[in-house]
Amino acid sequence: MKRRGRFLVLEGLDGAGTTTQASRLVAWLEASGRKAHLTAEPSRGPVGTQIRHVLSGRLRGAGGADFDPRALALLFAADRLDHWASEIGPRLEQGVDVVSDRYVLSSLAYQSVATGDAAWVAAINSRAPPPDLTVFLSVRPAVALGRRYAASAEREIFEVPEFQRRVHRAYLRELARLARGRSRVAHIAGEQSVEAVAADIARTVEGIVR
């Protein structure tokens, strides 16, 4: 029987380095002789595409109003189920490791702050299968935003200092909750060099994929 692949998720604030490190992790897995697939949320599927338009400000609510945060939270949850069914789950069954740049934990942090209802956000994401490992890149909000501002002049709706500070606190709260359960969670110091962060992640993941 073909062995199921491992589902590995990288999480962190905007600017924490999740996109860079997700790519490096896939390269490391492939160099180790494993088949690996890189993905991200919002996905590139139909719902994820709409979310990206909302985040960039290109898609707004009725009459040009701000997009309702509860509607956006529902879109994230819907995209996640579609992402699993169409891309993540099938590859895992084929024995391919899947590395995702963000997953449920992002909603538990970002959408919980945006809607003010953490319990509801958790409920609408409860059908999403859990990852085998969540790696959180720990970066101070000011440092993370500084990286984002330096990388691009374009701003997404959540890239605001006070909001990012609140999201950071929500991340720490949710990570502590997951750690008390059966979920595998790893904290990585994300303010190190790119190479040092990648090495720490590889050492952590090695114990999961052996």
CSV table of C-alpha atoms in Angstrom, one decimal:
chain,number,residue,atom,x,y,z
A,1,MET,CA,0.0,0.0,0.0
A,2,LYS,CA,1.2,3.5,-0.8
A,3,ARG,CA,2.1,5.5,2.3
A,4,ARG,CA,0.1,8.6,2.8
A,5,GLY,CA,2.0,11.9,2.4
A,6,ARG,CA,2.6,14.3,5.2
A,7,PHE,CA,0.6,17.6,5.5
A,8,LEU,CA,2.9,20.4,6.7
A,9,VAL,CA,1.7,23.9,7.3
A,10,LEU,CA,3.7,27.1,7.8
A,11,GLU,CA,2.1,30.0,9.7
A,12,GLY,CA,3.0,33.5,10.8
A,13,LEU,CA,2.2,37.2,10.4
A,14,ASP,CA,2.4,38.9,7.0
A,15,GLY,CA,6.1,39.3,6.5
A,16,ALA,CA,7.1,36.4,8.8
A,17,GLY,CA,8.6,34.6,5.8
A,18,THR,CA,6.1,31.7,5.4
A,19,THR,CA,6.2,31.9,1.6
A,20,THR,CA,9.9,31.8,1.3
A,21,GLN,CA,10.2,29.0,3.8
A,22,ALA,CA,7.4,27.0,2.3
A,23,SER,CA,9.4,26.9,-1.0
A,24,ARG,CA,12.6,26.0,0.8
A,25,LEU,CA,10.9,23.2,2.7
A,26,VAL,CA,9.5,21.7,-0.5
A,27,ALA,CA,13.0,21.8,-2.0
A,28,TRP,CA,14.5,20.2,1.1
A,29,LEU,CA,11.9,17.4,1.0
A,30,GLU,CA,12.6,16.7,-2.7
A,31,ALA,CA,16.4,16.7,-2.0
A,32,SER,CA,15.7,14.1,0.7
A,33,GLY,CA,14.1,11.8,-1.9
A,34,ARG,CA,10.5,12.6,-1.1
A,35,LYS,CA,7.7,13.8,-3.5
A,36,ALA,CA,6.5,17.2,-2.4
A,37,HIS,CA,3.9,19.7,-3.5
A,38,LEU,CA,3.8,23.4,-2.7
A,39,THR,CA,0.5,25.2,-2.1
A,40,ALA,CA,-0.9,28.2,-0.3
A,41,GLU,CA,-4.1,29.8,1.1
A,42,PRO,CA,-6.0,31.6,-0.2
A,43,SER,CA,-5.8,28.9,-2.9
A,44,ARG,CA,-5.7,29.4,-6.6
A,45,GLY,CA,-9.1,28.0,-6.9
A,46,PRO,CA,-12.3,30.0,-7.7
A,47,VAL,CA,-13.1,30.9,-4.1
A,48,GLY,CA,-9.5,31.7,-3.3
A,49,THR,CA,-9.2,34.0,-6.3
A,50,GLN,CA,-12.2,36.0,-4.9
A,51,ILE,CA,-10.5,36.2,-1.5
A,52,ARG,CA,-7.3,37.6,-3.1
A,53,HIS,CA,-9.3,40.3,-4.7
A,54,VAL,CA,-10.9,41.2,-1.4
A,55,LEU,CA,-7.6,41.3,0.4
A,56,SER,CA,-6.1,43.6,-2.3
A,57,GLY,CA,-9.1,45.9,-2.1
A,58,ARG,CA,-10.1,45.2,-5.8
A,59,LEU,CA,-13.3,43.6,-4.6
A,60,ARG,CA,-15.5,45.5,-2.2
A,61,GLY,CA,-18.9,45.1,-0.6
A,62,ALA,CA,-22.2,46.4,-1.9
A,63,GLY,CA,-22.1,50.0,-2.8
A,64,GLY,CA,-18.3,50.1,-2.4
A,65,ALA,CA,-18.5,49.5,1.3
A,66,ASP,CA,-15.8,47.5,3.2
A,67,PHE,CA,-16.3,43.7,2.6
A,68,ASP,CA,-18.1,42.2,5.6
A,69,PRO,CA,-15.5,40.4,7.7
A,70,ARG,CA,-18.0,37.6,8.5
A,71,ALA,CA,-18.6,37.0,4.8
A,72,LEU,CA,-14.8,37.0,4.3
A,73,ALA,CA,-14.4,34.4,7.1
A,74,LEU,CA,-17.0,32.2,5.4
A,75,LEU,CA,-15.1,32.5,2.1
A,76,PHE,CA,-11.9,31.4,3.7
A,77,ALA,CA,-13.6,28.4,5.3
A,78,ALA,CA,-15.2,27.5,1.9
A,79,ASP,CA,-11.9,27.9,0.1
A,80,ARG,CA,-10.2,25.6,2.6
A,81,LEU,CA,-12.7,22.7,2.1
A,82,ASP,CA,-12.4,23.1,-1.7
A,83,HIS,CA,-8.6,23.3,-1.4
A,84,TRP,CA,-8.5,20.1,0.6
A,85,ALA,CA,-10.9,18.2,-1.8
A,86,SER,CA,-9.3,19.3,-5.0
A,87,GLU,CA,-5.6,19.7,-4.2
A,88,ILE,CA,-4.4,18.7,-0.8
A,89,GLY,CA,-6.2,15.5,0.0
A,90,PRO,CA,-5.7,13.7,-3.4
A,91,ARG,CA,-1.9,14.4,-3.3
A,92,LEU,CA,-1.6,13.1,0.3
A,93,GLU,CA,-3.3,9.9,-0.8
A,94,GLN,CA,-0.9,9.5,-3.6
A,95,GLY,CA,2.0,9.6,-1.1
A,96,VAL,CA,3.0,13.2,-1.8
A,97,ASP,CA,4.0,15.5,1.0
A,98,VAL,CA,2.0,18.8,0.8
A,99,VAL,CA,3.4,22.0,2.2
A,100,SER,CA,0.9,24.8,2.6
A,101,ASP,CA,1.7,28.5,3.2
A,102,ARG,CA,-1.1,29.1,5.7
A,103,TYR,CA,-4.2,27.0,6.7
A,104,VAL,CA,-6.8,26.9,9.5
A,105,LEU,CA,-4.6,28.7,12.1
A,106,SER,CA,-4.5,31.8,9.9
A,107,SER,CA,-8.3,32.0,10.1
A,108,LEU,CA,-8.3,31.4,13.9
A,109,ALA,CA,-5.9,34.4,14.1
A,110,TYR,CA,-6.9,36.8,11.4
A,111,GLN,CA,-10.6,36.2,11.0
A,112,SER,CA,-11.1,35.9,14.8
A,113,VAL,CA,-9.7,39.4,15.2
A,114,ALA,CA,-11.6,40.8,12.2
A,115,THR,CA,-15.0,39.4,13.3
A,116,GLY,CA,-14.5,39.5,17.1
A,117,ASP,CA,-16.0,35.9,17.3
A,118,ALA,CA,-13.2,33.3,17.7
A,119,ALA,CA,-15.7,30.5,18.6
A,120,TRP,CA,-17.7,31.1,15.4
A,121,VAL,CA,-14.6,31.1,13.3
A,122,ALA,CA,-13.4,27.9,14.9
A,123,ALA,CA,-16.9,26.3,14.2
A,124,ILE,CA,-17.0,27.2,10.5
A,125,ASN,CA,-13.5,25.7,10.1
A,126,SER,CA,-14.1,22.5,12.1
A,127,ARG,CA,-14.5,20.3,9.1
A,128,ALA,CA,-11.1,21.1,7.8
A,129,PRO,CA,-8.7,18.1,8.4
A,130,PRO,CA,-5.8,18.9,10.7
A,131,PRO,CA,-2.2,19.0,9.4
A,132,ASP,CA,0.5,16.6,10.6
A,133,LEU,CA,2.6,19.6,11.7
A,134,THR,CA,2.1,23.3,12.0
A,135,VAL,CA,5.3,25.4,12.0
A,136,PHE,CA,4.8,28.9,13.4
A,137,LEU,CA,7.5,31.5,12.4
A,138,SER,CA,7.8,33.8,15.4
A,139,VAL,CA,8.4,37.4,14.2
A,140,ARG,CA,7.6,40.6,16.1
A,141,PRO,CA,4.7,42.5,14.4
A,142,ALA,CA,6.8,45.6,13.8
A,143,VAL,CA,9.6,43.5,12.1
A,144,ALA,CA,7.1,41.5,10.0
A,145,LEU,CA,5.3,44.7,8.7
A,146,GLY,CA,8.7,46.3,8.1
A,147,ARG,CA,9.6,43.4,5.8
A,148,ARG,CA,6.2,43.7,4.0
A,149,TYR,CA,6.6,47.4,3.5
A,150,ALA,CA,10.1,47.0,2.2
A,151,ALA,CA,9.1,44.3,-0.2
A,152,SER,CA,6.1,46.0,-1.9
A,153,ALA,CA,4.3,49.3,-2.1
A,154,GLU,CA,1.0,47.4,-2.4
A,155,ARG,CA,-1.0,47.0,0.8
A,156,GLU,CA,-3.5,44.3,1.7
A,157,ILE,CA,-6.4,45.2,4.0
A,158,PHE,CA,-4.9,43.4,7.1
A,159,GLU,CA,-1.5,45.1,6.8
A,160,VAL,CA,-2.1,47.7,9.5
A,161,PRO,CA,0.1,47.9,12.7
A,162,GLU,CA,-2.6,47.7,15.4
A,163,PHE,CA,-4.4,44.9,13.6
A,164,GLN,CA,-1.2,42.9,13.2
A,165,ARG,CA,-0.4,43.3,16.9
A,166,ARG,CA,-3.9,41.9,17.7
A,167,VAL,CA,-3.4,39.0,15.2
A,168,HIS,CA,0.0,38.2,16.8
A,169,ARG,CA,-1.7,37.9,20.2
A,170,ALA,CA,-4.4,35.7,18.7
A,171,TYR,CA,-1.8,33.5,17.1
A,172,LEU,CA,-0.1,32.9,20.5
A,173,ARG,CA,-3.4,32.2,22.1
A,174,GLU,CA,-4.4,29.6,19.5
A,175,LEU,CA,-1.0,28.0,19.4
A,176,ALA,CA,-1.2,27.5,23.2
A,177,ARG,CA,-4.6,25.9,22.8
A,178,LEU,CA,-3.3,23.6,20.1
A,179,ALA,CA,-0.3,22.6,22.2
A,180,ARG,CA,-2.6,21.6,25.0
A,181,GLY,CA,-4.3,19.2,22.6
A,182,ARG,CA,-2.9,16.5,20.4
A,183,SER,CA,-1.8,18.9,17.6
A,184,ARG,CA,1.9,19.0,16.6
A,185,VAL,CA,3.1,22.6,16.7
A,186,ALA,CA,6.6,24.0,16.4
A,187,HIS,CA,7.7,27.5,17.1
A,188,ILE,CA,10.7,28.7,15.0
A,189,ALA,CA,12.5,31.9,15.6
A,190,GLY,CA,11.7,33.7,12.4
A,191,GLU,CA,14.0,36.8,12.8
A,192,GLN,CA,17.1,34.7,12.1
A,193,SER,CA,18.7,34.6,8.6
A,194,VAL,CA,16.7,32.8,5.9
A,195,GLU,CA,19.2,30.0,5.9
A,196,ALA,CA,19.0,29.5,9.7
A,197,VAL,CA,15.2,29.5,9.7
A,198,ALA,CA,15.2,26.9,6.9
A,199,ALA,CA,17.6,24.7,8.8
A,200,ASP,CA,15.5,24.8,12.0
A,201,ILE,CA,12.4,23.9,10.0
A,202,ALA,CA,14.2,21.0,8.3
A,203,ARG,CA,15.3,19.6,11.7
A,204,THR,CA,11.8,19.9,13.0
A,205,VAL,CA,10.2,18.3,9.9
A,206,GLU,CA,12.7,15.5,9.8
A,207,GLY,CA,11.2,13.8,12.8
A,208,ILE,CA,7.7,13.9,11.1
A,209,VAL,CA,8.6,12.5,7.7
A,210,ARG,CA,11.0,9.7,8.7
